[in-house]
GROMACS .gro file of C-alpha atoms in nm:
model
  456
    1MET     CA    1   2.419  -1.894   0.591
    2GLY     CA    2   2.207  -1.751   0.309
    3TYR     CA    3   2.268  -1.734  -0.064
    4PHE     CA    4   2.416  -1.429  -0.234
    5PRO     CA    5   2.151  -1.288  -0.475
    6PHE     CA    6   2.336  -1.269  -0.807
    7PHE     CA    7   2.123  -1.123  -1.088
    8VAL     CA    8   2.222  -1.294  -1.413
    9ASP     CA    9   2.124  -1.205  -1.769
   10ILE     CA   10   1.982  -1.526  -1.917
   11ALA     CA   11   1.834  -1.371  -2.231
   12GLY     CA   12   1.933  -1.599  -2.519
   13GLN     CA   13   2.099  -1.852  -2.285
   14ARG     CA   14   2.026  -2.220  -2.345
   15GLY     CA   15   1.841  -2.381  -2.057
   16LEU     CA   16   1.714  -2.735  -2.008
   17VAL     CA   17   1.418  -2.836  -1.792
   18VAL     CA   18   1.398  -3.207  -1.715
   19GLY     CA   19   1.043  -3.306  -1.629
   20GLY     CA   20   0.698  -3.279  -1.783
   21GLY     CA   21   0.467  -3.212  -1.490
   22ARG     CA   22   0.334  -2.931  -1.274
   23VAL     CA   23   0.666  -2.842  -1.109
   24ALA     CA   24   0.848  -2.823  -1.443
   25LEU     CA   25   0.572  -2.599  -1.582
   26HIS     CA   26   0.605  -2.368  -1.281
   27LYS     CA   27   0.980  -2.333  -1.342
   28LEU     CA   28   0.921  -2.259  -1.711
   29GLN     CA   29   0.669  -1.989  -1.625
   30LYS     CA   30   0.921  -1.821  -1.395
   31LEU     CA   31   1.205  -1.835  -1.647
   32LEU     CA   32   1.024  -1.736  -1.966
   33PRO     CA   33   0.985  -1.359  -1.899
   34TYR     CA   34   1.366  -1.330  -1.888
   35GLY     CA   35   1.414  -1.447  -2.246
   36PRO     CA   36   1.615  -1.774  -2.231
   37MET     CA   37   1.611  -2.043  -2.504
   38LEU     CA   38   1.438  -2.330  -2.327
   39THR     CA   39   1.405  -2.701  -2.397
   40VAL     CA   40   1.203  -2.959  -2.205
   41VAL     CA   41   1.289  -3.327  -2.194
   42ALA     CA   42   1.059  -3.590  -2.037
   43PRO     CA   43   0.904  -3.921  -2.139
   44VAL     CA   44   0.556  -3.789  -2.048
   45ILE     CA   45   0.452  -3.427  -2.100
   46SER     CA   46   0.137  -3.298  -1.933
   47GLU     CA   47  -0.127  -3.143  -2.157
   48GLU     CA   48  -0.093  -2.807  -1.980
   49LEU     CA   49   0.287  -2.800  -2.016
   50GLY     CA   50   0.266  -2.912  -2.379
   51GLN     CA   51   0.023  -2.630  -2.460
   52PHE     CA   52   0.243  -2.376  -2.278
   53ALA     CA   53   0.550  -2.494  -2.469
   54LEU     CA   54   0.365  -2.474  -2.801
   55GLU     CA   55   0.244  -2.119  -2.734
   56ASN     CA   56   0.588  -1.996  -2.627
   57ASP     CA   57   0.819  -2.168  -2.878
   58ILE     CA   58   0.977  -2.400  -2.618
   59GLY     CA   59   1.142  -2.714  -2.756
   60VAL     CA   60   1.006  -3.048  -2.629
   61ILE     CA   61   1.186  -3.387  -2.639
   62HIS     CA   62   0.961  -3.684  -2.562
   63ARG     CA   63   1.199  -3.927  -2.390
   64GLY     CA   64   1.392  -3.974  -2.069
   65PHE     CA   65   1.696  -3.766  -1.978
   66GLU     CA   66   2.032  -3.859  -2.132
   67PRO     CA   67   2.372  -3.719  -2.021
   68GLY     CA   68   2.428  -3.580  -2.371
   69ASP     CA   69   2.136  -3.344  -2.311
   70LEU     CA   70   2.368  -3.132  -2.097
   71THR     CA   71   2.596  -3.042  -2.387
   72GLY     CA   72   2.591  -2.671  -2.467
   73ARG     CA   73   2.352  -2.586  -2.183
   74HIS     CA   74   2.407  -2.286  -1.957
   75PHE     CA   75   2.172  -2.396  -1.681
   76ILE     CA   76   1.964  -2.701  -1.593
   77ILE     CA   77   1.644  -2.751  -1.394
   78ALA     CA   78   1.598  -3.105  -1.264
   79ALA     CA   79   1.222  -3.125  -1.202
   80SER     CA   80   1.131  -3.483  -1.290
   81ASP     CA   81   0.920  -3.712  -1.071
   82ASP     CA   82   1.219  -3.943  -1.019
   83ARG     CA   83   1.444  -3.827  -0.732
   84ASP     CA   84   1.727  -4.057  -0.845
   85VAL     CA   85   1.725  -3.902  -1.193
   86ASN     CA   86   1.726  -3.555  -1.042
   87ALA     CA   87   2.015  -3.643  -0.811
   88GLU     CA   88   2.217  -3.784  -1.103
   89ILE     CA   89   2.155  -3.466  -1.306
   90GLY     CA   90   2.279  -3.263  -1.010
   91ARG     CA   91   2.596  -3.473  -0.984
   92LEU     CA   92   2.672  -3.449  -1.356
   93CYS     CA   93   2.618  -3.072  -1.360
   94ARG     CA   94   2.850  -3.017  -1.065
   95GLU     CA   95   3.119  -3.221  -1.240
   96LYS     CA   96   3.083  -3.017  -1.558
   97GLY     CA   97   3.047  -2.679  -1.383
   98ILE     CA   98   2.694  -2.622  -1.516
   99LEU     CA   99   2.450  -2.427  -1.301
  100VAL     CA  100   2.178  -2.661  -1.176
  101ASN     CA  101   1.862  -2.643  -0.969
  102VAL     CA  102   1.734  -2.974  -0.832
  103VAL     CA  103   1.380  -2.946  -0.697
  104ASP     CA  104   1.330  -3.044  -0.333
  105ASP     CA  105   1.701  -3.114  -0.284
  106LYS     CA  106   1.884  -2.804  -0.166
  107THR     CA  107   2.217  -2.984  -0.121
  108ALA     CA  108   2.223  -3.088  -0.489
  109CYS     CA  109   2.164  -2.731  -0.616
  110SER     CA  110   2.422  -2.481  -0.727
  111PHE     CA  111   2.144  -2.216  -0.736
  112VAL     CA  112   1.793  -2.190  -0.599
  113PHE     CA  113   1.480  -2.029  -0.737
  114PRO     CA  114   1.385  -1.720  -0.538
  115SER     CA  115   1.029  -1.610  -0.480
  116LEU     CA  116   1.003  -1.351  -0.758
  117VAL     CA  117   0.839  -1.014  -0.803
  118LYS     CA  118   0.864  -0.886  -1.161
  119ALA     CA  119   0.728  -0.565  -1.311
  120GLY     CA  120   0.902  -0.468  -1.634
  121LYS     CA  121   1.269  -0.401  -1.557
  122LEU     CA  122   1.207  -0.445  -1.185
  123SER     CA  123   1.300  -0.786  -1.047
  124ILE     CA  124   1.299  -0.867  -0.679
  125GLY     CA  125   1.411  -1.208  -0.554
  126ILE     CA  126   1.338  -1.333  -0.201
  127SER     CA  127   1.512  -1.638  -0.063
  128THR     CA  128   1.522  -1.809   0.275
  129ALA     CA  129   1.800  -2.047   0.155
  130GLY     CA  130   1.534  -2.316   0.134
  131ALA     CA  131   1.437  -2.289   0.501
  132SER     CA  132   1.079  -2.176   0.436
  133PRO     CA  133   0.942  -2.112   0.086
  134ALA     CA  134   0.616  -2.012   0.257
  135VAL     CA  135   0.787  -1.720   0.434
  136ALA     CA  136   0.948  -1.609   0.107
  137ALA     CA  137   0.609  -1.626  -0.067
  138ALA     CA  138   0.442  -1.423   0.209
  139ILE     CA  139   0.707  -1.151   0.189
  140ARG     CA  140   0.676  -1.153  -0.190
  141SER     CA  141   0.303  -1.084  -0.159
  142GLN     CA  142   0.366  -0.795   0.080
  143ILE     CA  143   0.622  -0.639  -0.154
  144ALA     CA  144   0.409  -0.690  -0.464
  145SER     CA  145   0.114  -0.512  -0.299
  146ARG     CA  146   0.325  -0.196  -0.259
  147ILE     CA  147   0.448  -0.170  -0.616
  148PRO     CA  148   0.269   0.089  -0.834
  149ALA     CA  149   0.035  -0.059  -1.092
  150ASP     CA  150   0.229   0.102  -1.378
  151MET     CA  151   0.573   0.007  -1.249
  152GLU     CA  152   0.681  -0.108  -1.596
  153GLY     CA  153   0.583   0.225  -1.752
  154ILE     CA  154   0.749   0.422  -1.470
  155LEU     CA  155   1.079   0.237  -1.511
  156ASP     CA  156   1.074   0.278  -1.889
  157TYR     CA  157   1.013   0.652  -1.843
  158LEU     CA  158   1.292   0.690  -1.585
  159ASP     CA  159   1.528   0.495  -1.810
  160ARG     CA  160   1.459   0.739  -2.096
  161LEU     CA  161   1.503   1.029  -1.855
  162ARG     CA  162   1.867   0.954  -1.774
  163PRO     CA  163   2.022   1.064  -2.108
  164LEU     CA  164   1.802   1.377  -2.104
  165ALA     CA  165   1.928   1.462  -1.757
  166ARG     CA  166   2.291   1.415  -1.870
  167GLU     CA  167   2.227   1.646  -2.167
  168TYR     CA  168   2.064   1.932  -1.978
  169ILE     CA  169   2.188   1.913  -1.616
  170ALA     CA  170   2.568   1.937  -1.610
  171ASP     CA  171   2.614   1.938  -1.232
  172GLY     CA  172   2.634   1.577  -1.114
  173ALA     CA  173   2.481   1.638  -0.771
  174ARG     CA  174   2.185   1.828  -0.915
  175ARG     CA  175   2.138   1.563  -1.184
  176ALA     CA  176   2.130   1.286  -0.922
  177ALA     CA  177   1.884   1.486  -0.712
  178PHE     CA  178   1.663   1.543  -1.017
  179LEU     CA  179   1.653   1.173  -1.103
  180ARG     CA  180   1.585   1.081  -0.741
  181ASP     CA  181   1.303   1.335  -0.709
  182MET     CA  182   1.146   1.229  -1.039
  183ALA     CA  183   1.153   0.867  -0.925
  184ASP     CA  184   0.981   0.963  -0.599
  185LEU     CA  185   0.716   1.165  -0.778
  186CYS     CA  186   0.640   0.891  -1.031
  187MET     CA  187   0.617   0.628  -0.758
  188ASP     CA  188   0.391   0.846  -0.547
  189ALA     CA  189   0.156   0.934  -0.833
  190ASP     CA  190   0.178   0.592  -1.005
  191ALA     CA  191   0.219   0.787  -1.328
  192VAL     CA  192   0.473   0.947  -1.561
  193PHE     CA  193   0.503   1.302  -1.697
  194ASP     CA  194   0.446   1.412  -2.053
  195GLU     CA  195   0.722   1.572  -2.258
  196GLN     CA  196   0.624   1.930  -2.175
  197GLU     CA  197   0.611   1.872  -1.800
  198THR     CA  198   0.935   1.674  -1.810
  199MET     CA  199   1.120   1.959  -1.980
  200ARG     CA  200   0.972   2.210  -1.736
  201ARG     CA  201   1.110   2.012  -1.445
  202ILE     CA  202   1.450   1.968  -1.611
  203THR     CA  203   1.468   2.344  -1.671
  204ALA     CA  204   1.395   2.409  -1.303
  205TYR     CA  205   1.704   2.209  -1.209
  206THR     CA  206   1.928   2.401  -1.449
  207GLN     CA  207   1.838   2.736  -1.289
  208ASP     CA  208   1.897   2.904  -0.953
  209ARG     CA  209   2.214   2.706  -0.882
  210GLN     CA  210   2.270   2.890  -0.555
  211GLN     CA  211   1.966   2.729  -0.401
  212PRO     CA  212   2.008   2.391  -0.233
  213VAL     CA  213   1.859   2.094  -0.409
  214ARG     CA  214   1.556   1.961  -0.227
  215GLY     CA  215   1.314   1.679  -0.275
  216ALA     CA  216   0.945   1.709  -0.366
  217GLU     CA  217   0.822   2.009  -0.171
  218GLY     CA  218   0.490   2.089  -0.009
  219VAL     CA  219   0.248   1.919   0.227
  220LEU     CA  220   0.046   1.604   0.181
  221LEU     CA  221  -0.263   1.560   0.398
  222VAL     CA  222  -0.271   1.182   0.438
  223GLY     CA  223  -0.558   0.980   0.577
  224ALA     CA  224  -0.417   0.700   0.794
  225GLY     CA  225  -0.743   0.508   0.784
  226CYS     CA  226  -0.917   0.393   1.100
  227GLY     CA  227  -0.792   0.121   1.327
  228SER     CA  228  -0.506  -0.103   1.218
  229TYR     CA  229  -0.203   0.043   1.038
  230ASP     CA  230  -0.256  -0.180   0.733
  231LEU     CA  231  -0.575   0.006   0.640
  232ILE     CA  232  -0.374   0.299   0.504
  233THR     CA  233  -0.359   0.333   0.125
  234LEU     CA  234  -0.043   0.241  -0.064
  235ARG     CA  235  -0.012   0.604  -0.174
  236GLY     CA  236  -0.029   0.717   0.187
  237LEU     CA  237   0.234   0.465   0.292
  238ARG     CA  238   0.470   0.580   0.015
  239ALA     CA  239   0.424   0.937   0.134
  240ILE     CA  240   0.528   0.841   0.488
  241ARG     CA  241   0.841   0.675   0.351
  242ARG     CA  242   0.936   0.991   0.159
  243ALA     CA  243   0.854   1.240   0.433
  244ARG     CA  244   1.117   1.479   0.568
  245VAL     CA  245   0.870   1.579   0.841
  246LEU     CA  246   0.579   1.374   0.977
  247VAL     CA  247   0.311   1.561   1.174
  248TYR     CA  248   0.066   1.316   1.332
  249ASP     CA  249  -0.239   1.292   1.557
  250ASP     CA  250  -0.366   1.069   1.836
  251LEU     CA  251  -0.592   0.839   1.643
  252ILE     CA  252  -0.336   0.659   1.428
  253ASP     CA  253  -0.172   0.323   1.473
  254ARG     CA  254   0.183   0.407   1.591
  255ARG     CA  255   0.320   0.123   1.378
  256LEU     CA  256   0.283   0.359   1.083
  257LEU     CA  257   0.564   0.571   1.226
  258GLU     CA  258   0.806   0.283   1.172
  259TYR     CA  259   0.773   0.330   0.796
  260ALA     CA  260   0.926   0.678   0.812
  261SER     CA  261   1.298   0.713   0.740
  262GLU     CA  262   1.543   0.741   1.028
  263SER     CA  263   1.612   1.103   0.934
  264CYS     CA  264   1.243   1.199   0.931
  265GLU     CA  265   1.142   1.456   1.193
  266ARG     CA  266   0.835   1.326   1.379
  267ILE     CA  267   0.607   1.583   1.546
  268TYR     CA  268   0.312   1.480   1.761
  269VAL     CA  269   0.020   1.725   1.770
  270GLY     CA  270  -0.235   1.494   1.933
  271LYS     CA  271  -0.592   1.615   1.917
  272ARG     CA  272  -0.882   1.438   2.082
  273SER     CA  273  -1.217   1.566   2.198
  274GLY     CA  274  -1.171   1.734   2.537
  275ARG     CA  275  -0.790   1.701   2.527
  276HIS     CA  276  -0.619   1.925   2.270
  277SER     CA  277  -0.243   1.926   2.303
  278MET     CA  278  -0.201   2.191   2.031
  279PRO     CA  279  -0.458   2.446   1.905
  280GLN     CA  280  -0.555   2.416   1.540
  281GLU     CA  281  -0.406   2.757   1.458
  282GLU     CA  282  -0.068   2.644   1.590
  283ILE     CA  283  -0.084   2.326   1.383
  284ASN     CA  284  -0.158   2.533   1.074
  285GLY     CA  285   0.140   2.756   1.150
  286LEU     CA  286   0.365   2.456   1.214
  287LEU     CA  287   0.276   2.303   0.877
  288VAL     CA  288   0.351   2.631   0.699
  289GLN     CA  289   0.683   2.667   0.880
  290LYS     CA  290   0.801   2.312   0.807
  291ALA     CA  291   0.693   2.335   0.443
  292GLN     CA  292   0.893   2.656   0.401
  293GLU     CA  293   1.203   2.472   0.525
  294GLY     CA  294   1.177   2.243   0.219
  295GLY     CA  295   1.121   1.877   0.156
  296LEU     CA  296   0.798   1.682   0.187
  297VAL     CA  297   0.584   1.737   0.496
  298VAL     CA  298   0.323   1.467   0.563
  299ARG     CA  299   0.028   1.559   0.782
  300LEU     CA  300  -0.096   1.220   0.900
  301LYS     CA  301  -0.454   1.221   1.024
  302GLY     CA  302  -0.674   0.937   1.146
  303GLY     CA  303  -0.954   0.823   0.916
  304ASP     CA  304  -0.997   1.065   0.626
  305PRO     CA  305  -0.871   1.426   0.658
  306TYR     CA  306  -1.192   1.568   0.509
  307VAL     CA  307  -1.441   1.381   0.729
  308PHE     CA  308  -1.455   1.601   1.040
  309GLY     CA  309  -1.076   1.599   1.041
  310ARG     CA  310  -1.021   1.973   0.983
  311GLY     CA  311  -0.827   1.883   0.673
  312MET     CA  312  -0.981   2.164   0.471
  313GLU     CA  313  -0.885   2.419   0.739
  314GLU     CA  314  -0.523   2.307   0.712
  315LEU     CA  315  -0.533   2.296   0.333
  316ARG     CA  316  -0.672   2.650   0.317
  317ALA     CA  317  -0.407   2.783   0.557
  318LEU     CA  318  -0.130   2.623   0.350
  319ARG     CA  319  -0.258   2.753   0.018
  320GLU     CA  320  -0.308   3.102   0.161
  321ALA     CA  321   0.060   3.090   0.259
  322GLY     CA  322   0.155   2.989  -0.097
  323ILE     CA  323   0.240   2.632   0.003
  324ARG     CA  324   0.162   2.348  -0.235
  325ALA     CA  325  -0.075   2.112  -0.057
  326ASP     CA  326  -0.236   1.791  -0.177
  327TYR     CA  327  -0.459   1.521  -0.032
  328VAL     CA  328  -0.444   1.142   0.000
  329PRO     CA  329  -0.778   0.985   0.103
  330GLY     CA  330  -0.813   0.752   0.398
  331ILE     CA  331  -1.069   0.491   0.503
  332THR     CA  332  -1.320   0.675   0.720
  333SER     CA  333  -1.453   0.537   1.046
  334CYS     CA  334  -1.813   0.633   0.964
  335ILE     CA  335  -1.826   0.340   0.720
  336ALA     CA  336  -1.550   0.102   0.828
  337ILE     CA  337  -1.604   0.080   1.204
  338PRO     CA  338  -1.976  -0.010   1.178
  339ALA     CA  339  -1.890  -0.257   0.900
  340LEU     CA  340  -1.634  -0.432   1.122
  341ALA     CA  341  -1.917  -0.478   1.373
  342GLY     CA  342  -2.139  -0.632   1.105
  343ILE     CA  343  -2.339  -0.315   1.041
  344PRO     CA  344  -2.353  -0.200   0.677
  345VAL     CA  345  -2.445   0.169   0.661
  346THR     CA  346  -2.652   0.097   0.349
  347HIS     CA  347  -2.857  -0.202   0.240
  348ARG     CA  348  -3.112  -0.185  -0.038
  349GLU     CA  349  -3.380  -0.355   0.173
  350VAL     CA  350  -3.358  -0.132   0.481
  351SER     CA  351  -3.135   0.171   0.415
  352ARG     CA  352  -3.086   0.342   0.079
  353SER     CA  353  -2.886   0.632   0.224
  354PHE     CA  354  -2.662   0.719   0.515
  355HIS     CA  355  -2.594   1.049   0.682
  356VAL     CA  356  -2.285   1.146   0.881
  357ILE     CA  357  -2.316   1.400   1.161
  358THR     CA  358  -2.050   1.540   1.393
  359GLY     CA  359  -2.121   1.468   1.757
  360HIS     CA  360  -1.945   1.778   1.891
  361THR     CA  361  -1.844   2.125   1.785
  362ALA     CA  362  -1.501   2.287   1.780
  363GLY     CA  363  -1.570   2.394   2.140
  364GLY     CA  364  -1.647   2.039   2.249
  365GLY     CA  365  -2.026   2.067   2.298
  366LEU     CA  366  -2.313   1.924   2.097
  367ALA     CA  367  -2.390   2.151   1.801
  368GLN     CA  368  -2.702   2.361   1.864
  369ASP     CA  369  -2.790   2.390   1.497
  370ILE     CA  370  -2.832   2.018   1.426
  371ASP     CA  371  -3.173   1.979   1.260
  372PHE     CA  372  -3.294   1.680   1.460
  373PRO     CA  373  -3.648   1.692   1.313
  374ALA     CA  374  -3.498   1.659   0.964
  375LEU     CA  375  -3.274   1.371   1.081
  376ALA     CA  376  -3.569   1.199   1.250
  377ARG     CA  377  -3.764   1.197   0.923
  378LEU     CA  378  -3.485   1.025   0.731
  379GLU     CA  379  -3.526   0.654   0.659
  380GLY     CA  380  -3.156   0.589   0.606
  381THR     CA  381  -2.879   0.522   0.855
  382LEU     CA  382  -2.761   0.800   1.086
  383VAL     CA  383  -2.393   0.792   1.182
  384PHE     CA  384  -2.260   1.022   1.455
  385LEU     CA  385  -1.884   1.066   1.494
  386MET     CA  386  -1.713   1.199   1.807
  387GLY     CA  387  -2.045   1.197   1.993
  388LEU     CA  388  -2.002   0.938   2.268
  389GLY     CA  389  -1.996   1.204   2.540
  390HIS     CA  390  -2.330   1.338   2.413
  391LEU     CA  391  -2.497   1.003   2.338
  392ALA     CA  392  -2.786   1.055   2.581
  393GLN     CA  393  -2.854   1.404   2.440
  394ILE     CA  394  -2.845   1.276   2.083
  395ALA     CA  395  -3.087   0.991   2.156
  396GLU     CA  396  -3.325   1.219   2.348
  397ALA     CA  397  -3.319   1.484   2.075
  398LEU     CA  398  -3.400   1.228   1.804
  399MET     CA  399  -3.690   1.085   2.005
  400ARG     CA  400  -3.830   1.431   2.082
  401ALA     CA  401  -3.812   1.504   1.709
  402GLY     CA  402  -4.026   1.201   1.629
  403LYS     CA  403  -3.784   0.910   1.588
  404GLU     CA  404  -3.936   0.594   1.733
  405ALA     CA  405  -3.789   0.497   2.069
  406SER     CA  406  -3.763   0.140   1.939
  407THR     CA  407  -3.533   0.241   1.649
  408PRO     CA  408  -3.228   0.010   1.651
  409ALA     CA  409  -2.907   0.182   1.766
  410ALA     CA  410  -2.549   0.078   1.830
  411VAL     CA  411  -2.222   0.216   1.964
  412VAL     CA  412  -1.902   0.071   1.818
  413HIS     CA  413  -1.548   0.123   1.945
  414GLY     CA  414  -1.265   0.019   1.713
  415SER     CA  415  -0.907  -0.066   1.810
  416PHE     CA  416  -0.575  -0.079   1.625
  417ASP     CA  417  -0.593  -0.458   1.582
  418SER     CA  418  -0.922  -0.423   1.385
  419ALA     CA  419  -1.116  -0.566   1.679
  420VAL     CA  420  -1.438  -0.388   1.775
  421THR     CA  421  -1.647  -0.359   2.090
  422THR     CA  422  -2.015  -0.322   2.009
  423VAL     CA  423  -2.318  -0.237   2.218
  424ARG     CA  424  -2.658  -0.272   2.054
  425GLY     CA  425  -2.994  -0.152   2.174
  426GLN     CA  426  -3.268   0.097   2.090
  427LEU     CA  427  -3.275   0.474   2.099
  428SER     CA  428  -3.455   0.450   2.433
  429ASP     CA  429  -3.179   0.255   2.610
  430ILE     CA  430  -2.859   0.280   2.403
  431ALA     CA  431  -2.703   0.547   2.628
  432ALA     CA  432  -2.758   0.338   2.941
  433ARG     CA  433  -2.627   0.023   2.769
  434ALA     CA  434  -2.312   0.199   2.644
  435ASP     CA  435  -2.250   0.345   2.990
  436ALA     CA  436  -2.293   0.004   3.154
  437ALA     CA  437  -2.050  -0.152   2.906
  438GLN     CA  438  -1.800   0.130   2.973
  439ILE     CA  439  -1.748   0.194   2.603
  440GLN     CA  440  -1.447   0.421   2.553
  441PRO     CA  441  -1.390   0.688   2.287
  442PRO     CA  442  -1.338   0.703   2.000
  443ALA     CA  443  -1.669   0.542   1.916
  444VAL     CA  444  -1.918   0.556   1.630
  445ILE     CA  445  -2.290   0.588   1.701
  446VAL     CA  446  -2.522   0.422   1.447
  447VAL     CA  447  -2.899   0.469   1.435
  448GLY     CA  448  -3.134   0.290   1.197
  449ASN     CA  449  -3.264  -0.047   1.083
  450ALA     CA  450  -2.925  -0.139   0.932
  451VAL     CA  451  -2.806  -0.200   1.290
  452ASP     CA  452  -3.013  -0.518   1.309
  453ILE     CA  453  -2.962  -0.643   0.953
  454PHE     CA  454  -2.761  -0.943   1.085
  455GLY     CA  455  -2.915  -0.953   1.430
  456GLU     CA  456  -2.728  -0.935   1.761
   0.00000   0.00000   0.00000
């Protein structure tokens, strides 16, 4: 059975920490942001704890614990190096009804220290009832990584917003919707609104009362990154959580779909070279239709929407239809997939530039207007996306244009667990090597000396 997570106001409450070492210091550091009046008692105080106490106006008593030290205390932390002393403190506190935490002795505690996440008014406590502090710490790290950088400022702003909302928005349901939408917008943007924009948004909620209240409207083109689901940006992940509709492609890690709400409508429009399940025009129309129904529509695309992802086509169609559309970048495969294979696309000793070329046209063939002579003259790294089916043509065209047949080349296939399959060779044999290794799409083709920067 776990512990119920009471949140208690300890500002101004008198707390005692028994112990002068590293563990006691750790407890003090956790408690101090919540404003208690703290005292430390121990016969020996470490230099680090003594300095911390001096800087933060914490009382220090240089002697061993005495039962009278409990008088007038609201909570006690028994963190000395003597287990018998700690156990005795726990017994005395239970007799007197004083809250006590005894380190490394769960049975002697009346409360435990959670693994804490704190950002201004936000406090999150994670506890495994003492079963595994390591698990609690790991979950804490995951949660902390998803909190906006200006969480304190956002919460202060939203706190100030509540009385304004009560003053200007009389309808309770509309007021609640306004506060909810503003919270979503601030979290998504990691920012707050100035006074003018705040009042504009409040005014919008006091008008047109016949219209249903909806959340943040429009479409977000979100790059899912390449490969594993955890390569998406925090902003992209927050968008998925807020989405009313999620429109997604083939080349995304399906684990991302689990972050959408249960009520979110999920629409698959898988597109892969040679196998289009929905024409681009229909996708554009679908996005417009869903956006007009209200709520946030997230268009989730592998890699980055603007790197051969037709993101600009979709953005243009939405804006022509009068739909608000914005963009969240994603990690693109032209950089990340080679890097996972140990191939940096730039290196100041061998490649001071890199160039990204599409390996096929909208119709599926190799583009006829690629200037292979210009590419062959470049000294930087050449990166071809979506070109595995035309690898032999690409290599032949580069060699005919003057690229040395011995130029290092590689083909890299990435998977959703961040593993990669890599075939290395030269322009003269890379197509045959990739075919022999049965490399599957999607794959990135890399040409240039950067391929061999770390060797095979």
